[in-house]
Short mmCIF file of C-alpha atoms in Angstrom, two decimals:
data_model
loop_
_atom_site.label_atom_id
_atom_site.label_comp_id
_atom_site.label_asym_id
_atom_site.label_seq_id
_atom_site.Cartn_x
_atom_site.Cartn_y
_atom_site.Cartn_z
CA GLY A 1322 22.19 158.82 52.98
CA TRP A 1323 20.83 157.85 56.50
CA GLY A 1324 19.18 154.28 56.03
CA GLY A 1325 16.32 153.75 53.62
CA TRP A 1326 12.31 154.86 53.32
CA GLY A 1327 9.78 153.21 54.40
CA GLY A 1328 6.19 153.65 53.60
CA GLY A 1329 4.76 157.15 54.26
CA GLY A 1330 8.25 158.74 53.90
CA VAL A 1331 9.59 157.14 56.95
CA ARG A 1332 13.29 156.45 56.60
CA LYS A 1333 14.00 153.02 57.86
CA VAL A 1334 16.94 151.54 59.99
CA VAL A 1335 19.23 149.32 57.15
CA VAL A 1336 21.29 146.35 58.70
CA ASN A 1337 23.60 145.15 56.46
CA VAL A 1338 23.95 141.15 57.57
CA GLU A 1339 25.94 140.00 54.82
CA THR A 1340 28.73 138.46 56.49
CA THR A 1341 26.07 136.97 59.78
CA VAL A 1342 25.23 133.51 59.93
CA TYR A 1343 22.67 133.62 62.53
CA GLU A 1344 19.27 134.02 61.75
CA THR A 1345 18.42 135.52 64.91
CA ILE A 1346 19.52 138.62 63.61
CA ARG A 1347 17.28 138.87 60.57
CA SER A 1348 14.37 138.08 62.62
CA CYS A 1349 15.48 140.42 64.91
CA ALA A 1350 15.67 143.23 62.71
CA ARG A 1351 12.35 141.92 60.76
CA ASP A 1352 10.67 142.33 64.08
CA ARG A 1353 11.53 146.17 63.95
CA GLY A 1354 10.85 147.09 61.03
CA TRP A 1355 14.27 147.47 59.63
CA ALA A 1356 15.70 146.78 56.29
CA LEU A 1357 17.91 144.02 55.51
CA GLN A 1358 20.96 144.34 53.54
CA GLU A 1359 22.55 141.39 52.22
CA ARG A 1360 24.74 142.59 49.49
CA SER A 1361 28.51 143.79 49.98
CA VAL A 1362 29.43 147.12 50.52
CA ASP A 1363 31.51 149.26 47.43
CA SER A 1364 34.16 147.80 45.92
CA ALA A 1365 36.55 150.09 47.97
CA GLY A 1366 35.44 148.63 51.50
CA GLY A 1367 33.84 152.10 52.21
CA ALA A 1368 30.65 152.05 54.70
CA ARG A 1369 27.54 152.83 52.01
CA GLY A 1370 24.01 152.43 52.42
CA TYR A 1371 23.61 150.77 55.85
CA ASN A 1372 22.90 152.18 59.31
CA ILE A 1373 24.40 149.20 61.20
CA TYR A 1374 26.71 146.61 60.07
CA TRP A 1375 26.59 143.29 62.02
CA THR A 1376 29.18 140.60 61.14
CA ASP A 1377 30.41 137.36 62.80
CA ARG A 1378 34.20 138.53 62.21
CA SER A 1379 36.27 140.77 63.39
CA VAL A 1380 36.75 143.86 62.08
CA THR A 1381 39.83 146.36 61.26
CA ARG A 1382 40.42 149.73 62.09
CA THR A 1383 40.13 150.83 59.11
CA ARG A 1384 36.69 149.32 58.39
CA VAL A 1385 35.97 151.38 61.65
CA GLN A 1386 37.48 154.88 60.41
CA ARG A 1387 35.02 154.22 57.49
CA LEU A 1388 32.19 154.74 59.41
CA GLU A 1389 29.93 157.80 59.16
CA ALA A 1390 28.07 159.64 61.60
CA HIS A 1391 25.13 157.58 61.40
CA GLN A 1392 26.53 154.17 61.34
CA MET A 1393 27.40 151.54 63.84
CA LEU A 1394 28.87 148.06 64.22
CA ASN A 1395 28.97 145.14 66.59
CA HIS A 1396 32.31 144.61 66.83
CA PHE A 1397 35.85 146.72 67.40
CA PRO A 1398 39.33 146.22 66.33
CA GLY A 1399 41.54 143.73 68.35
CA MET A 1400 38.21 142.32 70.68
CA VAL A 1401 39.57 138.79 69.38
CA SER A 1402 42.35 138.75 72.43
CA LEU A 1403 39.16 139.25 74.84
CA PHE A 1404 37.17 136.80 72.97
CA SER A 1405 39.36 134.32 72.01
CA LYS A 1406 40.03 131.84 75.05
CA ALA A 1407 43.10 130.87 73.85
CA GLN A 1408 44.54 135.18 73.48
CA LEU A 1409 42.50 135.79 76.78
CA ALA A 1410 44.18 133.05 78.49
CA ALA A 1411 47.38 134.30 77.65
CA ASN A 1412 46.96 137.85 78.06
CA LEU A 1413 45.60 137.21 82.07
CA GLU A 1414 48.35 135.02 82.54
CA ALA A 1415 50.81 136.97 81.37
CA MET A 1416 48.87 140.01 83.56
CA ARG A 1417 48.69 137.75 86.40
CA LYS A 1418 52.55 136.82 86.68
CA ALA A 1419 53.31 140.90 86.12
CA ARG A 1420 50.91 141.83 88.72
CA PRO A 1421 49.61 138.93 90.62
CA GLU A 1422 48.30 140.80 93.55
CA ALA A 1423 45.82 142.43 90.82
CA TYR A 1424 45.20 139.45 88.85
CA ALA A 1425 44.61 136.83 91.86
CA PHE A 1426 40.97 136.32 90.64
CA ALA A 1427 42.70 134.72 86.97
CA PRO A 1428 43.44 130.94 87.33
CA PRO A 1429 46.89 129.65 86.37
CA SER A 1430 46.25 128.92 82.34
CA TRP A 1431 48.02 127.06 79.98
CA ILE A 1432 47.59 127.16 76.11
CA LEU A 1433 48.19 123.20 74.64
CA PRO A 1434 50.16 122.44 73.58
CA ASP A 1435 52.44 124.97 73.35
CA HIS A 1436 52.34 124.95 77.21
CA TYR A 1437 52.18 121.14 77.49
CA THR A 1438 54.92 120.68 79.44
CA GLU A 1439 54.16 123.23 82.18
CA PHE A 1440 50.90 121.98 82.39
CA LEU A 1441 52.19 118.38 83.29
CA LEU A 1442 54.29 119.51 85.73
CA ALA A 1443 51.33 121.67 87.26
CA CYS A 1444 49.39 118.31 87.70
CA LYS A 1445 52.03 116.33 89.02
CA GLU A 1446 52.78 118.82 91.69
CA ALA A 1447 48.83 119.08 92.46
CA ALA A 1448 48.94 115.28 92.70
CA LYS A 1449 51.33 115.84 95.65
CA GLN A 1450 49.65 118.31 97.50
CA SER A 1451 46.45 116.56 99.03
CA ASP A 1452 44.50 113.41 98.36
CA ASN A 1453 42.39 115.23 96.49
CA PRO A 1454 44.34 116.53 94.25
CA ALA A 1455 43.14 120.03 92.28
CA MET A 1456 40.84 120.05 89.20
CA PHE A 1457 41.66 121.48 85.60
CA ILE A 1458 39.30 122.39 83.28
CA VAL A 1459 40.12 121.97 79.53
CA LYS A 1460 38.45 123.49 76.75
CA PRO A 1461 38.79 123.62 73.07
CA ALA A 1462 39.65 127.28 72.28
CA HIS A 1463 37.40 127.71 69.41
CA GLY A 1464 34.63 125.72 71.23
CA CYS A 1465 31.28 127.33 72.27
CA GLN A 1466 27.93 126.62 74.52
CA GLY A 1467 30.15 124.04 76.44
CA LYS A 1468 30.91 121.16 74.30
CA ARG A 1469 33.78 119.36 74.16
CA ILE A 1470 34.82 120.77 77.84
CA PHE A 1471 35.83 118.49 80.53
CA LEU A 1472 37.49 118.29 84.05
CA THR A 1473 40.78 116.16 84.65
CA ARG A 1474 43.44 115.70 87.35
CA THR A 1475 46.14 114.61 84.44
CA ALA A 1476 47.96 115.99 81.49
CA ASP A 1477 47.64 112.33 80.04
CA GLU A 1478 44.13 112.70 78.57
CA ALA A 1479 43.75 111.53 75.06
CA VAL A 1480 42.57 114.56 74.42
CA VAL A 1481 45.17 116.28 75.48
CA ARG A 1482 47.74 113.94 73.99
CA ASP A 1483 46.23 114.21 70.37
CA ALA A 1484 46.70 118.04 70.79
CA PHE A 1485 49.94 117.65 71.15
CA TRP A 1486 50.73 116.00 67.66
CA SER A 1487 47.52 118.28 66.41
CA LEU A 1488 48.63 120.97 63.90
CA THR A 1489 45.38 122.53 64.20
CA GLU A 1490 43.74 121.63 67.57
CA VAL A 1491 44.45 124.32 70.31
CA LEU A 1492 43.02 123.72 74.18
CA VAL A 1493 43.04 125.96 77.05
CA ALA A 1494 43.74 124.61 80.24
CA GLN A 1495 42.96 126.26 83.76
CA SER A 1496 42.71 125.51 87.13
CA TYR A 1497 39.28 124.67 87.73
CA ILE A 1498 37.75 127.10 90.67
CA GLN A 1499 35.75 124.59 93.04
CA ARG A 1500 33.70 127.15 94.92
CA PRO A 1501 33.02 129.99 92.37
CA LEU A 1502 30.98 132.82 93.32
CA LEU A 1503 27.14 131.94 92.72
CA ILE A 1504 24.23 134.05 92.20
CA ASP A 1505 21.23 132.25 93.86
CA GLY A 1506 23.38 128.89 93.63
CA LEU A 1507 24.03 129.30 89.54
CA LYS A 1508 27.09 130.41 88.15
CA SER A 1509 26.77 133.16 85.91
CA ASP A 1510 28.36 134.96 82.91
CA LEU A 1511 28.73 139.23 82.81
CA TRP A 1512 28.13 140.24 79.20
CA GLN A 1513 29.28 143.71 78.86
CA CYS A 1514 27.75 145.14 75.39
CA VAL A 1515 28.97 148.56 74.19
CA LEU A 1516 27.29 150.34 70.91
CA GLU A 1517 30.14 152.12 69.41
CA THR A 1518 29.64 154.89 66.06
CA CYS A 1519 32.15 156.09 64.11
CA GLY A 1520 35.33 154.69 65.74
CA ASP A 1521 35.11 156.24 69.19
CA LEU A 1522 34.17 154.41 72.14
CA ARG A 1523 34.25 157.40 74.74
CA GLY A 1524 31.01 159.00 73.20
CA GLY A 1525 28.84 156.88 75.58
CA ALA A 1526 26.56 155.73 72.21
CA GLY A 1527 25.15 152.91 74.56
CA SER A 1528 25.98 150.35 77.11
CA LEU A 1529 23.94 147.21 78.23
CA THR A 1530 25.03 144.53 81.10
CA LEU A 1531 23.44 141.30 81.14
CA VAL A 1532 23.97 138.50 83.32
CA ALA A 1533 23.29 135.03 82.06
CA LEU A 1534 22.95 132.63 84.99
CA ARG A 1535 23.94 129.15 84.19
CA GLY A 1536 22.20 126.04 85.77
CA GLY A 1537 19.28 124.02 84.30
CA LYS A 1538 17.66 126.30 81.73
CA ASP A 1539 20.05 129.80 81.23
CA LYS A 1540 18.42 132.65 82.42
CA ILE A 1541 19.53 136.19 81.15
CA HIS A 1542 18.97 139.27 83.01
CA PRO A 1543 19.63 142.90 82.14
#
């Protein structure tokens, strides 16, 4: 069926929030008068009883294929290759090498510790080129909100050396863009949000682009 019933016989939108830890999602749903579904879907993994499935995890192609016409979710299969810093950097680096003229915008990237030797050579080469060697930015592959990110001109940082011997820590190192494109003097991120229904991204169910301006207090503009 299409969602649940509210007061006055009006159908309510039902949001499955079983696999999200963010209270913001629940709060936004309540503000809109939507019903929250905290329980699991059926034992076969089928899509039952909700209109929106909001999850913090990646989703499988099977999950998408089981969506019914009135149902939608907030992820699509394979998106980890885009939102994972390490996978995105690896994909862009591969494309930059294959099509350098088309991917010149992508800075050289190294996944540490796998590409430590190449990163070390890049740092040494940069140090030879001028009195003001190029800077590199290093960030944890699974970090967020700018935490544990640092700038360096050498591969000899303690954090980088520790990652070389770690079985769990993965870092992404990139050439730092000294003069990035700014909007009113602020760095910016572009977020493209696409609403997917029934596993079909071509249907144009909905699209929203957000621009996040970073500098002082973040500002988000649709």
